[in-house]
Amino acid sequence: MSSWLEPLCCTRTGAAHTRRGTPCQDACGWLRFQDREGAPVQVMVVADGHGGARYLHSDVGSWLACHVALGTARQLLRAEASGVGVATLRATEERWQRLLAQELPRALHRRWLRAVHQHWQSLEPGEAGDGFSPLLYGTTLGLVVMTPRWWGQTGLGDWDLVRVWADGAQLLSEECDDSASGEATFSLCLPDAAAHFASRSAVETLAPMAAPFTLLLSTDGIRKSCSTDSDFLALGCYLGQAPAPVDADTTIDLAASLDRISSQGSGDDVSVAIALWRPGSPDRPSLESAAAQPAAGTGSQVHPSRPRSLDQRRGSAVAERDIPAGHPEDGAGAEASWAAGDTPRLQDNSAPAQEKKAQSRSLPRHLWLWLAALGIGCIGAVALVVPEPLSQRMRQQVGQLCATPATIRPLLEPKRPTFHGLRLGGIRQGQLLAASDRDPLKALIALSYDPVRGTLSSGPEFQGLQPCPQLQQALRQLWLEAQPPAINPLPKPQPAPGRATKSRG
Amino acid sequence: MAFPDVQLSRRPLHFIYLCDCSGSMQANGKMQALNQAIRQSLPGMAEVARQNPEARVLVRAVSFASQARWHLAEPTPVDQLQSNWVDLQAEGLTAMGEALKLVAAALRTPPMEQRALPPVLVLISDGAPTDDFEDGLRILMREPWAQKAVRLAIAVGHDADLEILQQFIGPAPHRAAPTGLTPTGLTPAGPAAGGAAAAGPAADRRPGEPAPRTGRRPLQASNATSLAQYIQWASTAVVGAASMPVSQVGASSQMDTNVPLPDLPPTVIGQVVW
């Protein structure tokens, strides 16, 4: 049976955004799971926030688009049969075509709207602006589904999809340029966004003896950096022929190539998601073989670009967690039900230093040390210096809560947006700590957050307050429930001299 | 595998002046003021180009009098233009329609690049066309790049045909400007006024909804100072905005310009000369 190798995703902040200190608007990621019949399914996504004052939070919008799209795809598609072992493949394909063109867009659009609204609600008054509008989060979204028998695409906006063979490349999908505006694109923030997916939706059967090929899904920053479409396809051939197995050098080379494309081209943020299909059994652990392994352990947080042994993969799956009680089953909440083995790999270069540190939760310490040795990424522990008056207020807050443990959970529950905001980067710890007079409970939540591990802090600043076990347990649980999917940043090459590695700001 | 030999390029931003050089521009120093305004704007435009290296700002100019012709035919990097600008001369009629046809030919692909940024077209006139303007406009607007262009118009004096200039830049604002016109014919710039893109009352908007963009009007210069001010604005603020475009939501009623136009600078209320 044919197989898809594990996708390779990379987002790089554009040269112009780096120079201006503006946030990266791109995001990308991928996810694997099994369908109803146990057949492996992979999904990869890219998104490009619109940027600019009118779309103030579109960097968050693109990240949430990837996040929600992967989660929604999994939830819908795992209940389906991809056609392995059934005779009526055509009927199955038609079903999936309908799913990609209609059902998935409707569901993910609805969830994205809820997710961005939830993010907006988590903002401090000064950041929230006049009022909520999906326009603030406008983003494109491209999505590719891969199964052993067929693959499909859907999405909206100005992303591109290229197929690369050994002897050439073909532009499979692009946004129709029938607009009078040079930079206009369809967006998830449109009220009728779901209706615009159909024109970019398609399903294609995989011939068992066909030649291997690579799918390259990219945001518009790459194509707009090329003088002509011929140059773009030539570039696609280069990017799409990443060696397998992918190793750290490959991902560093890819990041360097994307930086070069942006700096010599459009200056825009650039993202690619690359997946290789080939007939027969793969040389390295493929989706199929990985999916066949029994679930055990919690070792899924390995850098996606590093080769992973079967043992590591075997250790990557854990028993599926239920959606926590009371957790909204939408947006980020829906993804709380993912098994760790299905953890989406969201690659996002847009996080600020603090958020990068939060992202580091997904990597084992030895990998961080390895990355640190290479000078890669924004990693390291966060040293929160808590002034004494603030510390006293925190102690009072802790004392009050621990004096009546039954009140802990009811008091913390309404603060869920604060947990989510800190995790997503929409709320900064320092802001809450600075406003501790006004809201000491939020300040305590901020102090309890360990952005490196993405969970309850074990540092002296929080533990020094001597929180009771009930408070620690409640906070730990809420941080767990606020946990977005694991983010596995690709290693970064050494920044060029004089060029800051800019992330989401 | 070595990085392929592909042509990566910064996206060109074509800035094209369409300058009325009819005989009437000789009156009251209008031609002299236009040349001076363009010259004075070039260093600022060059600076904006330096600040936005991802865009290659290329300037051209069409002059139209009894005939239209390229005054500066080659797309010229703005930093090469500062010492090479040749003054425009005024004489003859107003072949504005023919000028639009010239520009239309330049905006075809090729020679226009596939990956260009939306061009900026600035039409400057003190009168009314003496040829078939509608035909020229029709031919121009057949070109996708003309549709995508940022089209601005500057009326030099009160004899300019504002209706014609309005046709060039597109639909007029839906609503009246929120305040009265200054002697230069402009709404004072400000957060809500938006200069060339006048906005409606904030009270009509839902929370979070950006100010509606209801179209633009021609800029009306009644003296050399305001003319210089508008040309400076077009060649710096507009070029800056066009150099770093952000995606816009397609099929949106929010969008009436291909590039969100920056606010005009505060208007100096000066003497009405023209």
PDB file of C-alpha atoms in Angstrom, chain A residues 1-171:
ATOM      1  CA  MET A   1       0.000   0.000   0.000  1.00  0.00           C
ATOM      2  CA  SER A   2       1.183   3.528  -0.674  1.00  0.00           C
ATOM      3  CA  SER A   3       2.307   5.748   2.095  1.00  0.00           C
ATOM      4  CA  TRP A   4       2.721   9.360   3.008  1.00  0.00           C
ATOM      5  CA  LEU A   5       5.763  10.355   4.918  1.00  0.00           C
ATOM      6  CA  GLU A   6       5.474  12.652   7.855  1.00  0.00           C
ATOM      7  CA  PRO A   7       5.000  16.234   6.653  1.00  0.00           C
ATOM      8  CA  LEU A   8       7.594  18.886   7.120  1.00  0.00           C
ATOM      9  CA  CYS A   9       6.270  22.328   8.070  1.00  0.00           C
ATOM     10  CA  CYS A  10       8.060  25.595   8.458  1.00  0.00           C
ATOM     11  CA  THR A  11       7.036  29.193   8.982  1.00  0.00           C
ATOM     12  CA  ARG A  12       9.520  32.036   8.869  1.00  0.00           C
ATOM     13  CA  THR A  13       8.998  35.657   9.710  1.00  0.00           C
ATOM     14  CA  GLY A  14       9.340  37.752   6.584  1.00  0.00           C
ATOM     15  CA  ALA A  15      12.281  40.043   6.103  1.00  0.00           C
ATOM     16  CA  ALA A  16      10.057  43.104   6.014  1.00  0.00           C
ATOM     17  CA  HIS A  17       8.250  42.093   9.178  1.00  0.00           C
ATOM     18  CA  THR A  18      11.546  41.471  10.914  1.00  0.00           C
ATOM     19  CA  ARG A  19      12.859  44.863   9.908  1.00  0.00           C
ATOM     20  CA  ARG A  20       9.726  46.691  10.994  1.00  0.00           C
ATOM     21  CA  GLY A  21       9.291  44.681  14.153  1.00  0.00           C
ATOM     22  CA  THR A  22       5.798  43.633  13.131  1.00  0.00           C
ATOM     23  CA  PRO A  23       4.396  40.224  14.025  1.00  0.00           C
ATOM     24  CA  CYS A  24       4.641  37.216  11.795  1.00  0.00           C
ATOM     25  CA  GLN A  25       1.214  36.552  10.364  1.00  0.00           C
ATOM     26  CA  ASP A  26       1.802  33.033   9.119  1.00  0.00           C
ATOM     27  CA  ALA A  27       1.314  29.704  10.798  1.00  0.00           C
ATOM     28  CA  CYS A  28       1.404  26.097   9.678  1.00  0.00           C
ATOM     29  CA  GLY A  29       1.068  22.638  11.135  1.00  0.00           C
ATOM     30  CA  TRP A  30       0.109  19.036  10.610  1.00  0.00           C
ATOM     31  CA  LEU A  31      -1.676  16.210  12.333  1.00  0.00           C
ATOM     32  CA  ARG A  32      -2.008  12.483  11.937  1.00  0.00           C
ATOM     33  CA  PHE A  33      -4.721  10.141  13.099  1.00  0.00           C
ATOM     34  CA  GLN A  34      -6.638   7.085  12.012  1.00  0.00           C
ATOM     35  CA  ASP A  35      -9.963   6.946  10.327  1.00  0.00           C
ATOM     36  CA  ARG A  36     -12.843   4.742  11.379  1.00  0.00           C
ATOM     37  CA  GLU A  37     -11.232   1.690   9.795  1.00  0.00           C
ATOM     38  CA  GLY A  38      -7.816   2.323  11.243  1.00  0.00           C
ATOM     39  CA  ALA A  39      -6.354   3.720   8.053  1.00  0.00           C
ATOM     40  CA  PRO A  40      -3.828   6.487   8.576  1.00  0.00           C
ATOM     41  CA  VAL A  41      -4.855  10.028   7.737  1.00  0.00           C
ATOM     42  CA  GLN A  42      -2.618  13.090   7.725  1.00  0.00           C
ATOM     43  CA  VAL A  43      -3.684  16.699   7.536  1.00  0.00           C
ATOM     44  CA  MET A  44      -1.392  19.654   6.930  1.00  0.00           C
ATOM     45  CA  VAL A  45      -2.347  23.321   7.003  1.00  0.00           C
ATOM     46  CA  VAL A  46      -0.959  26.770   6.330  1.00  0.00           C
ATOM     47  CA  ALA A  47      -2.558  30.104   7.203  1.00  0.00           C
ATOM     48  CA  ASP A  48      -1.664  33.698   6.503  1.00  0.00           C
ATOM     49  CA  GLY A  49      -3.106  36.476   8.631  1.00  0.00           C
ATOM     50  CA  HIS A  50      -3.845  39.625   6.711  1.00  0.00           C
ATOM     51  CA  GLY A  51      -1.783  41.986   8.851  1.00  0.00           C
ATOM     52  CA  GLY A  52      -2.238  45.716   9.131  1.00  0.00           C
ATOM     53  CA  ALA A  53      -4.283  47.855  11.461  1.00  0.00           C
ATOM     54  CA  ARG A  54      -7.618  46.648  10.194  1.00  0.00           C
ATOM     55  CA  TYR A  55      -6.738  43.050  11.072  1.00  0.00           C
ATOM     56  CA  LEU A  56      -5.096  43.768  14.383  1.00  0.00           C
ATOM     57  CA  HIS A  57      -4.991  40.217  15.729  1.00  0.00           C
ATOM     58  CA  SER A  58      -4.600  38.343  12.475  1.00  0.00           C
ATOM     59  CA  ASP A  59      -1.389  36.757  13.736  1.00  0.00           C
ATOM     60  CA  VAL A  60      -3.483  35.052  16.399  1.00  0.00           C
ATOM     61  CA  GLY A  61      -6.191  34.443  13.800  1.00  0.00           C
ATOM     62  CA  SER A  62      -3.856  32.460  11.567  1.00  0.00           C
ATOM     63  CA  TRP A  63      -2.519  30.432  14.452  1.00  0.00           C
ATOM     64  CA  LEU A  64      -6.011  29.640  15.628  1.00  0.00           C
ATOM     65  CA  ALA A  65      -7.038  28.811  12.073  1.00  0.00           C
ATOM     66  CA  CYS A  66      -4.386  26.096  11.901  1.00  0.00           C
ATOM     67  CA  HIS A  67      -5.186  24.929  15.382  1.00  0.00           C
ATOM     68  CA  VAL A  68      -8.922  24.749  14.819  1.00  0.00           C
ATOM     69  CA  ALA A  69      -8.639  23.331  11.302  1.00  0.00           C
ATOM     70  CA  LEU A  70      -6.501  20.425  12.441  1.00  0.00           C
ATOM     71  CA  GLY A  71      -8.748  19.683  15.362  1.00  0.00           C
ATOM     72  CA  THR A  72     -11.917  19.943  13.362  1.00  0.00           C
ATOM     73  CA  ALA A  73     -10.508  17.839  10.552  1.00  0.00           C
ATOM     74  CA  ARG A  74      -9.585  15.147  12.978  1.00  0.00           C
ATOM     75  CA  GLN A  75     -12.917  15.180  14.701  1.00  0.00           C
ATOM     76  CA  LEU A  76     -14.875  14.924  11.471  1.00  0.00           C
ATOM     77  CA  LEU A  77     -12.632  12.702   9.416  1.00  0.00           C
ATOM     78  CA  ARG A  78     -11.816  10.090  12.007  1.00  0.00           C
ATOM     79  CA  ALA A  79     -15.459   9.111  11.998  1.00  0.00           C
ATOM     80  CA  GLU A  80     -15.250   8.427   8.277  1.00  0.00           C
ATOM     81  CA  ALA A  81     -13.798   5.625   6.184  1.00  0.00           C
ATOM     82  CA  SER A  82     -11.086   6.680   3.765  1.00  0.00           C
ATOM     83  CA  GLY A  83     -11.731   3.789   1.452  1.00  0.00           C
ATOM     84  CA  VAL A  84      -8.956   1.357   2.323  1.00  0.00           C
ATOM     85  CA  GLY A  85     -10.231  -2.143   1.785  1.00  0.00           C
ATOM     86  CA  VAL A  86     -13.563  -1.144   0.328  1.00  0.00           C
ATOM     87  CA  ALA A  87     -14.648  -1.728  -3.201  1.00  0.00           C
ATOM     88  CA  THR A  88     -16.701   1.397  -3.590  1.00  0.00           C
ATOM     89  CA  LEU A  89     -13.862   3.870  -3.544  1.00  0.00           C
ATOM     90  CA  ARG A  90     -15.695   6.295  -5.794  1.00  0.00           C
ATOM     91  CA  ALA A  91     -18.603   6.581  -3.413  1.00  0.00           C
ATOM     92  CA  THR A  92     -16.215   7.063  -0.531  1.00  0.00           C
ATOM     93  CA  GLU A  93     -14.345   9.766  -2.415  1.00  0.00           C
ATOM     94  CA  GLU A  94     -17.556  11.565  -3.167  1.00  0.00           C
ATOM     95  CA  ARG A  95     -18.364  11.493   0.479  1.00  0.00           C
ATOM     96  CA  TRP A  96     -14.975  12.956   1.357  1.00  0.00           C
ATOM     97  CA  GLN A  97     -15.256  15.529  -1.385  1.00  0.00           C
ATOM     98  CA  ARG A  98     -18.510  16.692   0.141  1.00  0.00           C
ATOM     99  CA  LEU A  99     -16.926  16.674   3.523  1.00  0.00           C
ATOM    100  CA  LEU A 100     -13.980  18.797   2.382  1.00  0.00           C
ATOM    101  CA  ALA A 101     -16.105  21.219   0.396  1.00  0.00           C
ATOM    102  CA  GLN A 102     -18.989  21.697   2.796  1.00  0.00           C
ATOM    103  CA  GLU A 103     -19.044  20.021   6.173  1.00  0.00           C
ATOM    104  CA  LEU A 104     -15.478  20.650   7.261  1.00  0.00           C
ATOM    105  CA  PRO A 105     -15.535  24.324   6.193  1.00  0.00           C
ATOM    106  CA  ARG A 106     -18.767  24.978   8.027  1.00  0.00           C
ATOM    107  CA  ALA A 107     -17.566  23.302  11.192  1.00  0.00           C
ATOM    108  CA  LEU A 108     -14.117  24.828  11.253  1.00  0.00           C
ATOM    109  CA  HIS A 109     -15.419  28.298  10.403  1.00  0.00           C
ATOM    110  CA  ARG A 110     -17.885  28.110  13.244  1.00  0.00           C
ATOM    111  CA  ARG A 111     -15.204  26.952  15.624  1.00  0.00           C
ATOM    112  CA  TRP A 112     -12.696  29.509  14.426  1.00  0.00           C
ATOM    113  CA  LEU A 113     -15.224  32.272  15.057  1.00  0.00           C
ATOM    114  CA  ARG A 114     -15.708  30.995  18.583  1.00  0.00           C
ATOM    115  CA  ALA A 115     -11.988  30.634  19.147  1.00  0.00           C
ATOM    116  CA  VAL A 116     -11.155  34.168  18.025  1.00  0.00           C
ATOM    117  CA  HIS A 117     -14.007  35.531  20.087  1.00  0.00           C
ATOM    118  CA  GLN A 118     -12.690  33.632  23.052  1.00  0.00           C
ATOM    119  CA  HIS A 119      -9.256  35.113  22.450  1.00  0.00           C
ATOM    120  CA  TRP A 120     -10.705  38.590  22.175  1.00  0.00           C
ATOM    121  CA  GLN A 121     -12.521  38.104  25.464  1.00  0.00           C
ATOM    122  CA  SER A 122      -9.256  37.176  27.098  1.00  0.00           C
ATOM    123  CA  LEU A 123      -7.648  40.468  26.130  1.00  0.00           C
ATOM    124  CA  GLU A 124      -7.151  43.231  28.597  1.00  0.00           C
ATOM    125  CA  PRO A 125      -9.422  46.249  28.066  1.00  0.00           C
ATOM    126  CA  GLY A 126      -6.626  48.274  26.522  1.00  0.00           C
ATOM    127  CA  GLU A 127      -5.895  45.563  23.963  1.00  0.00           C
ATOM    128  CA  ALA A 128      -9.450  44.679  23.075  1.00  0.00           C
ATOM    129  CA  GLY A 129     -10.182  47.944  21.299  1.00  0.00           C
ATOM    130  CA  ASP A 130     -13.676  49.177  20.558  1.00  0.00           C
ATOM    131  CA  GLY A 131     -15.334  45.845  20.185  1.00  0.00           C
ATOM    132  CA  PHE A 132     -15.132  42.394  18.707  1.00  0.00           C
ATOM    133  CA  SER A 133     -15.175  41.736  15.017  1.00  0.00           C
ATOM    134  CA  PRO A 134     -13.881  38.650  13.155  1.00  0.00           C
ATOM    135  CA  LEU A 135     -12.185  41.126  10.817  1.00  0.00           C
ATOM    136  CA  LEU A 136      -9.623  41.715  13.531  1.00  0.00           C
ATOM    137  CA  TYR A 137      -8.479  38.109  13.074  1.00  0.00           C
ATOM    138  CA  GLY A 138      -8.714  37.823   9.270  1.00  0.00           C
ATOM    139  CA  THR A 139      -6.687  35.005   7.785  1.00  0.00           C
ATOM    140  CA  THR A 140      -6.477  32.624   4.878  1.00  0.00           C
ATOM    141  CA  LEU A 141      -6.332  28.868   5.314  1.00  0.00           C
ATOM    142  CA  GLY A 142      -5.096  26.047   3.114  1.00  0.00           C
ATOM    143  CA  LEU A 143      -5.551  22.408   4.089  1.00  0.00           C
ATOM    144  CA  VAL A 144      -4.488  19.083   2.573  1.00  0.00           C
ATOM    145  CA  VAL A 145      -5.781  15.673   3.666  1.00  0.00           C
ATOM    146  CA  MET A 146      -3.723  12.584   2.841  1.00  0.00           C
ATOM    147  CA  THR A 147      -4.828   8.955   3.015  1.00  0.00           C
ATOM    148  CA  PRO A 148      -3.322   5.782   1.539  1.00  0.00           C
ATOM    149  CA  ARG A 149      -5.809   5.748  -1.349  1.00  0.00           C
ATOM    150  CA  TRP A 150      -6.399   9.374  -2.115  1.00  0.00           C
ATOM    151  CA  TRP A 151      -5.643  12.899  -1.052  1.00  0.00           C
ATOM    152  CA  GLY A 152      -7.720  16.073  -1.000  1.00  0.00           C
ATOM    153  CA  GLN A 153      -7.447  19.799  -0.555  1.00  0.00           C
ATOM    154  CA  THR A 154      -9.643  22.610   0.634  1.00  0.00           C
ATOM    155  CA  GLY A 155      -9.356  26.109   2.011  1.00  0.00           C
ATOM    156  CA  LEU A 156      -9.776  29.720   1.042  1.00  0.00           C
ATOM    157  CA  GLY A 157      -7.471  32.584   0.259  1.00  0.00           C
ATOM    158  CA  ASP A 158      -4.261  33.091  -1.643  1.00  0.00           C
ATOM    159  CA  TRP A 159      -2.350  29.948  -0.709  1.00  0.00           C
ATOM    160  CA  ASP A 160      -0.825  27.771  -3.400  1.00  0.00           C
ATOM    161  CA  LEU A 161      -0.510  24.030  -3.827  1.00  0.00           C
ATOM    162  CA  VAL A 162       2.177  22.511  -6.019  1.00  0.00           C
ATOM    163  CA  ARG A 163       2.837  18.890  -6.923  1.00  0.00           C
ATOM    164  CA  VAL A 164       6.485  18.019  -7.497  1.00  0.00           C
ATOM    165  CA  TRP A 165       7.672  14.951  -9.358  1.00  0.00           C
ATOM    166  CA  ALA A 166      11.205  13.893 -10.073  1.00  0.00           C
ATOM    167  CA  ASP A 167      11.099  15.680 -13.391  1.00  0.00           C
ATOM    168  CA  GLY A 168       8.944  18.715 -12.801  1.00  0.00           C
ATOM    169  CA  ALA A 169       6.248  20.516 -10.893  1.00  0.00           C
ATOM    170  CA  GLN A 170       2.665  21.531 -11.455  1.00  0.00           C
ATOM    171  CA  LEU A 171       0.630  24.277  -9.845  1.00  0.00           C
TER     172      LEU A 171
END
